[in-house]
mmCIF file of C-alpha atoms in Angstrom:
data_model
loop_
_atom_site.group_PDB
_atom_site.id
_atom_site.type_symbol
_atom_site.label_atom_id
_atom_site.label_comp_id
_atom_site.label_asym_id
_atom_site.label_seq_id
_atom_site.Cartn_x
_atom_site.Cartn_y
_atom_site.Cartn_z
ATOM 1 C CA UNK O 308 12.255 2.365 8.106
ATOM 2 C CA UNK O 309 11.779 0.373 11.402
ATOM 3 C CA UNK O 310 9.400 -2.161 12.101
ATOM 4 C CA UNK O 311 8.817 -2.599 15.622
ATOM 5 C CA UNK O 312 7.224 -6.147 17.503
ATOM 6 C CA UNK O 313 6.503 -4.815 21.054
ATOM 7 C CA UNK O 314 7.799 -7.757 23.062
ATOM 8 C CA UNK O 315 9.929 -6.089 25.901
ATOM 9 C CA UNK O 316 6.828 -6.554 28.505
ATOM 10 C CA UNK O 317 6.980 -10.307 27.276
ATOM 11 C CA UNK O 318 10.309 -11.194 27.820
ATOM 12 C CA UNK O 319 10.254 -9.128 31.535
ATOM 13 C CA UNK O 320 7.002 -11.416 31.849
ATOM 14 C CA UNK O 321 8.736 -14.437 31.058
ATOM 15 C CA UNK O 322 11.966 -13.838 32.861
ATOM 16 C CA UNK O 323 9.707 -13.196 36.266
ATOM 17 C CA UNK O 324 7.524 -16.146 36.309
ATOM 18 C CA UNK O 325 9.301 -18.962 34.549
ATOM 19 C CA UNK O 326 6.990 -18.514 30.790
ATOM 20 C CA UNK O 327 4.132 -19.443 32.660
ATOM 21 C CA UNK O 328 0.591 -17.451 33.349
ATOM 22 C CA UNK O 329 1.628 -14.251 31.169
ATOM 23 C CA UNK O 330 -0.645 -14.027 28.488
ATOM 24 C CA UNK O 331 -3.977 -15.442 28.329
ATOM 25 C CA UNK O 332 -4.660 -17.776 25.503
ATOM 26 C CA UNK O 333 -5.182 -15.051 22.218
ATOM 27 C CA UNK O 334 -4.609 -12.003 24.480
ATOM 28 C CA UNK O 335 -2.607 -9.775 22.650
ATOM 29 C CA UNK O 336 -0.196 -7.347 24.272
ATOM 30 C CA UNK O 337 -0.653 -3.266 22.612
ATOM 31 C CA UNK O 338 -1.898 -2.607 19.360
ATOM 32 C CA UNK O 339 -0.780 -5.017 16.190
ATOM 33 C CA UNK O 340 -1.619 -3.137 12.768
ATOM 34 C CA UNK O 341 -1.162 -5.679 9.602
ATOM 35 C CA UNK O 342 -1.542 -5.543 6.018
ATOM 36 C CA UNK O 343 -0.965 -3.003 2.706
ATOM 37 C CA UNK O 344 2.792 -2.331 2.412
ATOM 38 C CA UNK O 345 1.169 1.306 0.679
ATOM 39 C CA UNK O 346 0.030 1.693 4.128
ATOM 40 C CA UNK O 347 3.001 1.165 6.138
ATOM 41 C CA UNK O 348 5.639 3.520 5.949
ATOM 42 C CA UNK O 349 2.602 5.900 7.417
ATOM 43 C CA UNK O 350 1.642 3.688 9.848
ATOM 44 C CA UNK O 351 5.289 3.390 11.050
ATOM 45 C CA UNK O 352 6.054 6.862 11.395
ATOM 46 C CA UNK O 353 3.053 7.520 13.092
ATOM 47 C CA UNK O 354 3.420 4.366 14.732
ATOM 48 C CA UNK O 355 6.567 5.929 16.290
ATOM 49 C CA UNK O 356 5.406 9.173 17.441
ATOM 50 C CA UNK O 357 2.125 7.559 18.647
ATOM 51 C CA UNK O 358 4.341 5.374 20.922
ATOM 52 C CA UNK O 359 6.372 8.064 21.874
ATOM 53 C CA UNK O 360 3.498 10.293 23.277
ATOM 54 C CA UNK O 361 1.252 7.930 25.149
ATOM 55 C CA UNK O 362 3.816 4.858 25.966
ATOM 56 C CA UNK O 363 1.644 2.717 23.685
ATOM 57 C CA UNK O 364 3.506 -0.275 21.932
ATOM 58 C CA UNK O 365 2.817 -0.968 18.437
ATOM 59 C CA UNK O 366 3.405 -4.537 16.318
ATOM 60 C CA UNK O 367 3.619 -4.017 13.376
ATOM 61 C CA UNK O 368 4.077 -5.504 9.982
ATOM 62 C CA UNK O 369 3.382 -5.817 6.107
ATOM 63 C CA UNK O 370 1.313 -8.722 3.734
ATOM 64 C CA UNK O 371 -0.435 -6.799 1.802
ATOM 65 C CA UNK O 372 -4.139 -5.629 2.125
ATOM 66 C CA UNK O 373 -5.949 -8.606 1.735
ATOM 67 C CA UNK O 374 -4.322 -9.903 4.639
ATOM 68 C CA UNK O 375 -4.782 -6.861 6.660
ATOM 69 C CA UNK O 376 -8.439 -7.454 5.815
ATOM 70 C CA UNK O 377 -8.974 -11.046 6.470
ATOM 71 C CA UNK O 378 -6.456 -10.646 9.705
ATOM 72 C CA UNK O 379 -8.821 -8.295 11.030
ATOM 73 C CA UNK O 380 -12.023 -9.899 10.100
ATOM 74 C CA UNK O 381 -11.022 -13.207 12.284
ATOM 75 C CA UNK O 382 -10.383 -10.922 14.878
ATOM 76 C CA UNK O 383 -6.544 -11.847 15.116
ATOM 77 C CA UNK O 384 -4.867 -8.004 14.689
ATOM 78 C CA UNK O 385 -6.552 -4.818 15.990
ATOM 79 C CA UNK O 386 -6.422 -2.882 12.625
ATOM 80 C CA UNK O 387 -5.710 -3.930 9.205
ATOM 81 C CA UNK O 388 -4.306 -1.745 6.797
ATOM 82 C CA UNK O 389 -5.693 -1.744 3.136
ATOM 83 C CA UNK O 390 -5.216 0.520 0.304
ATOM 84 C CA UNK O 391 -8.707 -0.711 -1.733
ATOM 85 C CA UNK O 392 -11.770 -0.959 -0.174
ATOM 86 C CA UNK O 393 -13.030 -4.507 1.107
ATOM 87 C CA UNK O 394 -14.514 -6.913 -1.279
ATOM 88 C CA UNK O 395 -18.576 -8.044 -1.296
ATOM 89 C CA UNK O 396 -16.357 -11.359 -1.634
ATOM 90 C CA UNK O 397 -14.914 -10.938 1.768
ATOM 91 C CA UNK O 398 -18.395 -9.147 3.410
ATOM 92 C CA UNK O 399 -19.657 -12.404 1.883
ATOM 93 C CA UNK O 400 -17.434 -14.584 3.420
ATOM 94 C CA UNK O 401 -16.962 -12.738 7.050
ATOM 95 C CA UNK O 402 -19.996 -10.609 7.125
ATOM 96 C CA UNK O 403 -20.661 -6.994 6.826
ATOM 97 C CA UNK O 404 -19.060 -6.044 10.356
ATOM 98 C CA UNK O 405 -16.514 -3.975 8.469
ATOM 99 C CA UNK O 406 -15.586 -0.192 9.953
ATOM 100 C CA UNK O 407 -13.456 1.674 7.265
ATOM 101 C CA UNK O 408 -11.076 4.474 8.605
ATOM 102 C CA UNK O 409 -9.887 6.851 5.784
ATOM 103 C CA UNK O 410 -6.461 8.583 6.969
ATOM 104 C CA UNK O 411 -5.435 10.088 3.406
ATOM 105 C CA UNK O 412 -5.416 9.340 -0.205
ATOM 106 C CA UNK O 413 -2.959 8.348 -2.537
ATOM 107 C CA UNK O 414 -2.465 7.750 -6.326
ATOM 108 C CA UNK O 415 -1.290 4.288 -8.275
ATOM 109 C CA UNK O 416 1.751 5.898 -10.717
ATOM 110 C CA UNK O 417 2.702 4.155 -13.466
ATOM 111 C CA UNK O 418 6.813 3.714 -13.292
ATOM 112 C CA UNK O 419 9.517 3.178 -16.218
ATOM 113 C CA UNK O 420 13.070 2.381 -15.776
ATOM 114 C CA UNK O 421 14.844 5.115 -15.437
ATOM 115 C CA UNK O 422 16.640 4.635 -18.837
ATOM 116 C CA UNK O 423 13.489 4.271 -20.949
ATOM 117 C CA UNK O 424 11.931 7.342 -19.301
ATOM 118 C CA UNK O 425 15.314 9.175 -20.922
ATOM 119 C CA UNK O 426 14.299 8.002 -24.135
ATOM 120 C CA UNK O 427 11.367 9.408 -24.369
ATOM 121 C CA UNK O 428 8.406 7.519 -22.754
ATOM 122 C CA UNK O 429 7.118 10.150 -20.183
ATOM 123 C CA UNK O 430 3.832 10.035 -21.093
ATOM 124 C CA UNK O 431 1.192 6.994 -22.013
ATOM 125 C CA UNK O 432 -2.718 6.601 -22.293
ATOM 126 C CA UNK O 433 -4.525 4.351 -20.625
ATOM 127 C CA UNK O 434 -5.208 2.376 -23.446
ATOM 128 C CA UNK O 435 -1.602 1.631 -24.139
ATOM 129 C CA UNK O 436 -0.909 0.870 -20.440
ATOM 130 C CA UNK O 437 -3.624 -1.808 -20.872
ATOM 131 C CA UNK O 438 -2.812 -3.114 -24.236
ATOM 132 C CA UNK O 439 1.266 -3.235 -22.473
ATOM 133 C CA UNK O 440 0.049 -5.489 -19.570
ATOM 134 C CA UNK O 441 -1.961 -7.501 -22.238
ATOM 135 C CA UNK O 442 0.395 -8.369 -24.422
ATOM 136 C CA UNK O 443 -1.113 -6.595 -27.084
ATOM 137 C CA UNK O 444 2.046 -4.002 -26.791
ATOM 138 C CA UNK O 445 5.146 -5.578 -26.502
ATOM 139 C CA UNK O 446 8.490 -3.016 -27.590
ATOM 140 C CA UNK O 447 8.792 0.153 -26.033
ATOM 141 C CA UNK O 448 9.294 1.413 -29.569
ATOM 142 C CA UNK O 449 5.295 1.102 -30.330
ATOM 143 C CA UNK O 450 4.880 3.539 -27.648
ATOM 144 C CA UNK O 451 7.588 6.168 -28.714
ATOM 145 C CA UNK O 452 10.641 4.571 -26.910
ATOM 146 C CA UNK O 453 13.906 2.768 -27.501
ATOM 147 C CA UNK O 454 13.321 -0.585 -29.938
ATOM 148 C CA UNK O 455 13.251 -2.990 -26.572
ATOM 149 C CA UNK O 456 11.395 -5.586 -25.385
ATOM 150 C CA UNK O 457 8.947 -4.456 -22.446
ATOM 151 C CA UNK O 458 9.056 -6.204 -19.282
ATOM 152 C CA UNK O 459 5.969 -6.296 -17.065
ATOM 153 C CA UNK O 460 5.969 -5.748 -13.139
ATOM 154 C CA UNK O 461 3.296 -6.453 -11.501
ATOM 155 C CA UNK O 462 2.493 -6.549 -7.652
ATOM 156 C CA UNK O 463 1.792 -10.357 -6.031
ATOM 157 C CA UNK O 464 -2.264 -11.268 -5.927
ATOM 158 C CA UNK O 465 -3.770 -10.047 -3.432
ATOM 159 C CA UNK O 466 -2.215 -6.352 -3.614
ATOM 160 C CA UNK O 467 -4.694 -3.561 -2.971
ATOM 161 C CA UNK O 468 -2.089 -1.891 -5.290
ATOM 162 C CA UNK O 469 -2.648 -4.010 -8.059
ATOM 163 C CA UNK O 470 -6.424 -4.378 -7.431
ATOM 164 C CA UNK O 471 -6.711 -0.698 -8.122
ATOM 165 C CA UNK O 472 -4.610 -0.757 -10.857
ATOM 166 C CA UNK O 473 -6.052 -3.406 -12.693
ATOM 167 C CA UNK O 474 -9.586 -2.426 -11.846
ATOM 168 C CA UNK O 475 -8.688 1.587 -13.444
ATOM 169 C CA UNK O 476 -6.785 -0.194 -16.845
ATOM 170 C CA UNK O 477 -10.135 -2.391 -16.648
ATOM 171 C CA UNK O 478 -8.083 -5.620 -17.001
ATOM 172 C CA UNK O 479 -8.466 -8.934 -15.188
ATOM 173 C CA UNK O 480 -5.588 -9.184 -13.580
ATOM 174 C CA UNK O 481 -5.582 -13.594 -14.437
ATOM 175 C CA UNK O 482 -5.832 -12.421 -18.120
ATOM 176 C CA UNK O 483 -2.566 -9.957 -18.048
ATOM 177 C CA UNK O 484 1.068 -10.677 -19.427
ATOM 178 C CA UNK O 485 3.087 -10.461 -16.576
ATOM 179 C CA UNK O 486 6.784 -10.958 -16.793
ATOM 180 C CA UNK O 487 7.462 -10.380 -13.428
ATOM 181 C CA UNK O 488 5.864 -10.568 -9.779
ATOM 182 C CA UNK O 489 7.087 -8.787 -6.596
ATOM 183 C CA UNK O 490 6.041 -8.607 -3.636
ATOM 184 C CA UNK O 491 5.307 -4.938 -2.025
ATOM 185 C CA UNK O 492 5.705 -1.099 -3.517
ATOM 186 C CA UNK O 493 9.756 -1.401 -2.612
ATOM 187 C CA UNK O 494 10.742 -4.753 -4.446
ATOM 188 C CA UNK O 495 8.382 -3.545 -7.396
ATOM 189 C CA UNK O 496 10.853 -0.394 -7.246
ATOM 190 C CA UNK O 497 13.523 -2.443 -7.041
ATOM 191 C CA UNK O 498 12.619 -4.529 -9.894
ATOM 192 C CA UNK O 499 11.744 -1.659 -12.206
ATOM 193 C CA UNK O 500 15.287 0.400 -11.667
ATOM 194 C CA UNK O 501 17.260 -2.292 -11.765
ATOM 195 C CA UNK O 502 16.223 -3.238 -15.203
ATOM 196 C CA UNK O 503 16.055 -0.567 -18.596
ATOM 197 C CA UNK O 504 13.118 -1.705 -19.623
ATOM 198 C CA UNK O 505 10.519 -2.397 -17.352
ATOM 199 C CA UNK O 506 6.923 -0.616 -16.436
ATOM 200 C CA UNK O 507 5.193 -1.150 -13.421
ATOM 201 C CA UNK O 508 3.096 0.985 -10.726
ATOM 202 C CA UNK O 509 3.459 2.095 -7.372
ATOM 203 C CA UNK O 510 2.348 4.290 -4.346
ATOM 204 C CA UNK O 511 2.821 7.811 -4.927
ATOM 205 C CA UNK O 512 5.531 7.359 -1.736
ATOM 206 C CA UNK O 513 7.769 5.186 -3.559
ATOM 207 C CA UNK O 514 8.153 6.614 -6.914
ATOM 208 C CA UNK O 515 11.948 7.668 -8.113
ATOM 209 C CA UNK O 516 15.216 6.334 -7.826
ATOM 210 C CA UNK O 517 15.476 4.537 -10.998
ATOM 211 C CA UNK O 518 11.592 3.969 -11.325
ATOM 212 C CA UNK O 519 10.143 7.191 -12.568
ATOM 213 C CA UNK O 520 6.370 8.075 -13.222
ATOM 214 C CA UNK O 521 5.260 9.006 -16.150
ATOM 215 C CA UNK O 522 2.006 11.078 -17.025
ATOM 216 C CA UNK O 523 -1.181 9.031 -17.629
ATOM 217 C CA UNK O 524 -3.245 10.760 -20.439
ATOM 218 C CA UNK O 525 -1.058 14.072 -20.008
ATOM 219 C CA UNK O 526 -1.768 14.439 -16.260
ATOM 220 C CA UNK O 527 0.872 13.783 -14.046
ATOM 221 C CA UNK O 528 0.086 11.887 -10.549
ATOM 222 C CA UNK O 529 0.716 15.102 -8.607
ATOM 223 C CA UNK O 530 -1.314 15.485 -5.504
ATOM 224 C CA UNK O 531 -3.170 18.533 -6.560
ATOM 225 C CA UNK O 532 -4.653 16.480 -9.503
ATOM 226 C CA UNK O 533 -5.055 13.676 -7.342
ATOM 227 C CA UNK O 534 -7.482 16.007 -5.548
ATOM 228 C CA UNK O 535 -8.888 17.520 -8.245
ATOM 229 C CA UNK O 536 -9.959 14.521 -9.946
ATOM 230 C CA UNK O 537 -7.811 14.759 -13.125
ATOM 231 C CA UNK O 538 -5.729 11.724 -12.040
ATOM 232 C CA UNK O 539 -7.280 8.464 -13.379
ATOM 233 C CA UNK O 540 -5.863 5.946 -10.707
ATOM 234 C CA UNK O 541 -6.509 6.870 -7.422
ATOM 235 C CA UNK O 542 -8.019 5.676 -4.225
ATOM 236 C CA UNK O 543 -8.177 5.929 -0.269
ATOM 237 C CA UNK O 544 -5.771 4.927 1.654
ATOM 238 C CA UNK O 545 -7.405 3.160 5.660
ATOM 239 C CA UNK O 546 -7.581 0.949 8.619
ATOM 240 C CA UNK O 547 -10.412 -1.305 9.016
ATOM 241 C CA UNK O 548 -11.678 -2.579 12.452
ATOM 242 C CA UNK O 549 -13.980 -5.493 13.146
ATOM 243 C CA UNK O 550 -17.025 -3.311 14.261
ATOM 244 C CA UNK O 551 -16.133 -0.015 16.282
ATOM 245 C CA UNK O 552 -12.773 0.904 17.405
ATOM 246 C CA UNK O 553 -12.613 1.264 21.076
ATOM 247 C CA UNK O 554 -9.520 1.630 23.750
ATOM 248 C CA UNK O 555 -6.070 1.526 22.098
ATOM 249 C CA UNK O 556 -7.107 1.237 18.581
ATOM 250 C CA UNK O 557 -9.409 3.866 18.781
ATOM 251 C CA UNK O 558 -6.293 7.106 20.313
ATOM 252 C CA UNK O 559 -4.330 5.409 17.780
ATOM 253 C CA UNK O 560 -6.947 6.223 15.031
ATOM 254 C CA UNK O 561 -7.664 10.100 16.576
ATOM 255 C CA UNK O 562 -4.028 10.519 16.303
ATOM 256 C CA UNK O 563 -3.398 9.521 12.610
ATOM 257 C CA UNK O 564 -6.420 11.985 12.225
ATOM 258 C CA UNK O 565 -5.457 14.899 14.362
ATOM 259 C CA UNK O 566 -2.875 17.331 12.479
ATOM 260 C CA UNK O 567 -0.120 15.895 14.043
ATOM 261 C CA UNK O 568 -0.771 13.019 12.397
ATOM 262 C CA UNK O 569 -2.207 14.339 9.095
ATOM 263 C CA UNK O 570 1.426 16.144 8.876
ATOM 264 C CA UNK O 571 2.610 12.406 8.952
ATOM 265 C CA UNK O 572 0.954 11.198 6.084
ATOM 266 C CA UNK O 573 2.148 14.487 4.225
ATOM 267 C CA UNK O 574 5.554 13.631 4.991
ATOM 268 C CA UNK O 575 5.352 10.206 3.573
ATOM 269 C CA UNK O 576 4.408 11.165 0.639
ATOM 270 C CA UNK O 577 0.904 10.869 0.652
ATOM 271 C CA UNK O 578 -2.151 13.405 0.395
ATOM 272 C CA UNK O 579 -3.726 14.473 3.761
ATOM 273 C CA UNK O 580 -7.397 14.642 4.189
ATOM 274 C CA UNK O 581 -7.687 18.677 4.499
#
């Protein structure tokens, strides 16, 4: 995956005049998209073909969705990627000029190492997820697995990840037992399959290899049950603008939206709007 800073025209604009007179003071040069790391490997492959069809540079980068949110609200990136919806703490702080752009949806699974999922633990209920990341549960044999300590992952503060998660298990997430804290979907992956006896939850798009999702009160976090509302941890996946999208931003959003773009968030691993 391939994170692209559009600086080319900068450097030719540098090289001409000497670094001087190229970019007005907080001009910003094509379209710079920040925030969930959920978000991005959509945003990047659509980023891609976007920039391949209309010439249209895209910056872009991670941080997870609260700073896609707050980056956008001070006016400093063009769209800010989130996978939870904004806070009445943040329309409180910046003010209610907000514009939320659905492009798909997505489920939080619940991952196991890939050795404890063997043993047996393919299945939990919500209540045991909870009473794991309280404390309350600490040896995977309590929950029908091996006789092993648990080890928590959990995603950094400020994760729209974890804010759904925590908010579906209805636990605050200062009260949980965490025994580990990484930040974005991959090093959460990383974390869990490199260990035999960790939990923790991700994207739908990152699950396997070593972190494997088990079934949440016997439904599995397929996206047919996503849609059908069987699932319980699910949510929408968007940019948010400061007010309405115009120029750039805006044939960026009616791209990720037309079925060209729809087949994008398919391929990532994520559930299309229609």
């Amino acid at each position: 995956m391939k994170y692209k800073i559009a600086l080319t025209a900068l450097i030719i604009c540098l090289i001409a005049l000497g670094g001087a007179g190229c970019l007005d003071s907080g001009e910003r040069e094509g379209l710079t998209i920040e925030g969930s790391s959920t978000v991005l490997p959509v945003t990047d492959a659509a980023a891609e073909a976007f920039e391949d069809k209309y010439g249209i540079s895209v910056s872009l980068s991670g941080g997870g969705s609260s700073h896609g949110i707050t980056s956008v609200a001070e006016e400093r990136i063009d769209l800010g990627m989130a996978s939870r919806l904004v806070s009445q703490d943040e329309i409180d702080r910046y003010g209610d000029n907000f514009e939320k752009h659905v492009i798909g949806y997505d489920g939080v699974a619940i991952v196991v190492s890939e050795e404890i999922y063997n043993e047996g633990v393919q299945d939990l209920t919500v209540d045991e997820v909870r009473d794991i990341y309280s404390g309350e549960i600490q040896n995977w044999e309590e929950v029908g697995g091996p006789d092993r300590e648990i080890l928590t992952v959990s995603r950094e503060e400020g994760s729209g990840t974890g804010s759904v998660f925590y908010s579906s298990i209805e636990i605050d997430r200062a009260d949980a037992s965490l025994d580990q804290v990484s930040d974005g979907n991959a090093m959460v992956k990383q974390s869990v399959a490199n260990s035999d006896k960790a939990i923790g939850f991700l994207g739908l798009g990152y699950v396997g290899d070593g972190a494997e999702s088990v079934a949440i009160d016997g439904v599995e976090p397929t996206s047919d049950n996503i849609l059908a509302g069987e699932y319980p941890i699910d949510r929408s996946l968007q940019y948010y603008s400061w007010g309405p999208v115009d120029g750039e931003a805006e044939k960026f959003i009616e791209f990720i939206l037309s079925e060209e773009g729809q087949e994008i968030v398919e391929n990532e691993g994520y559930i299309p709007l229609q």
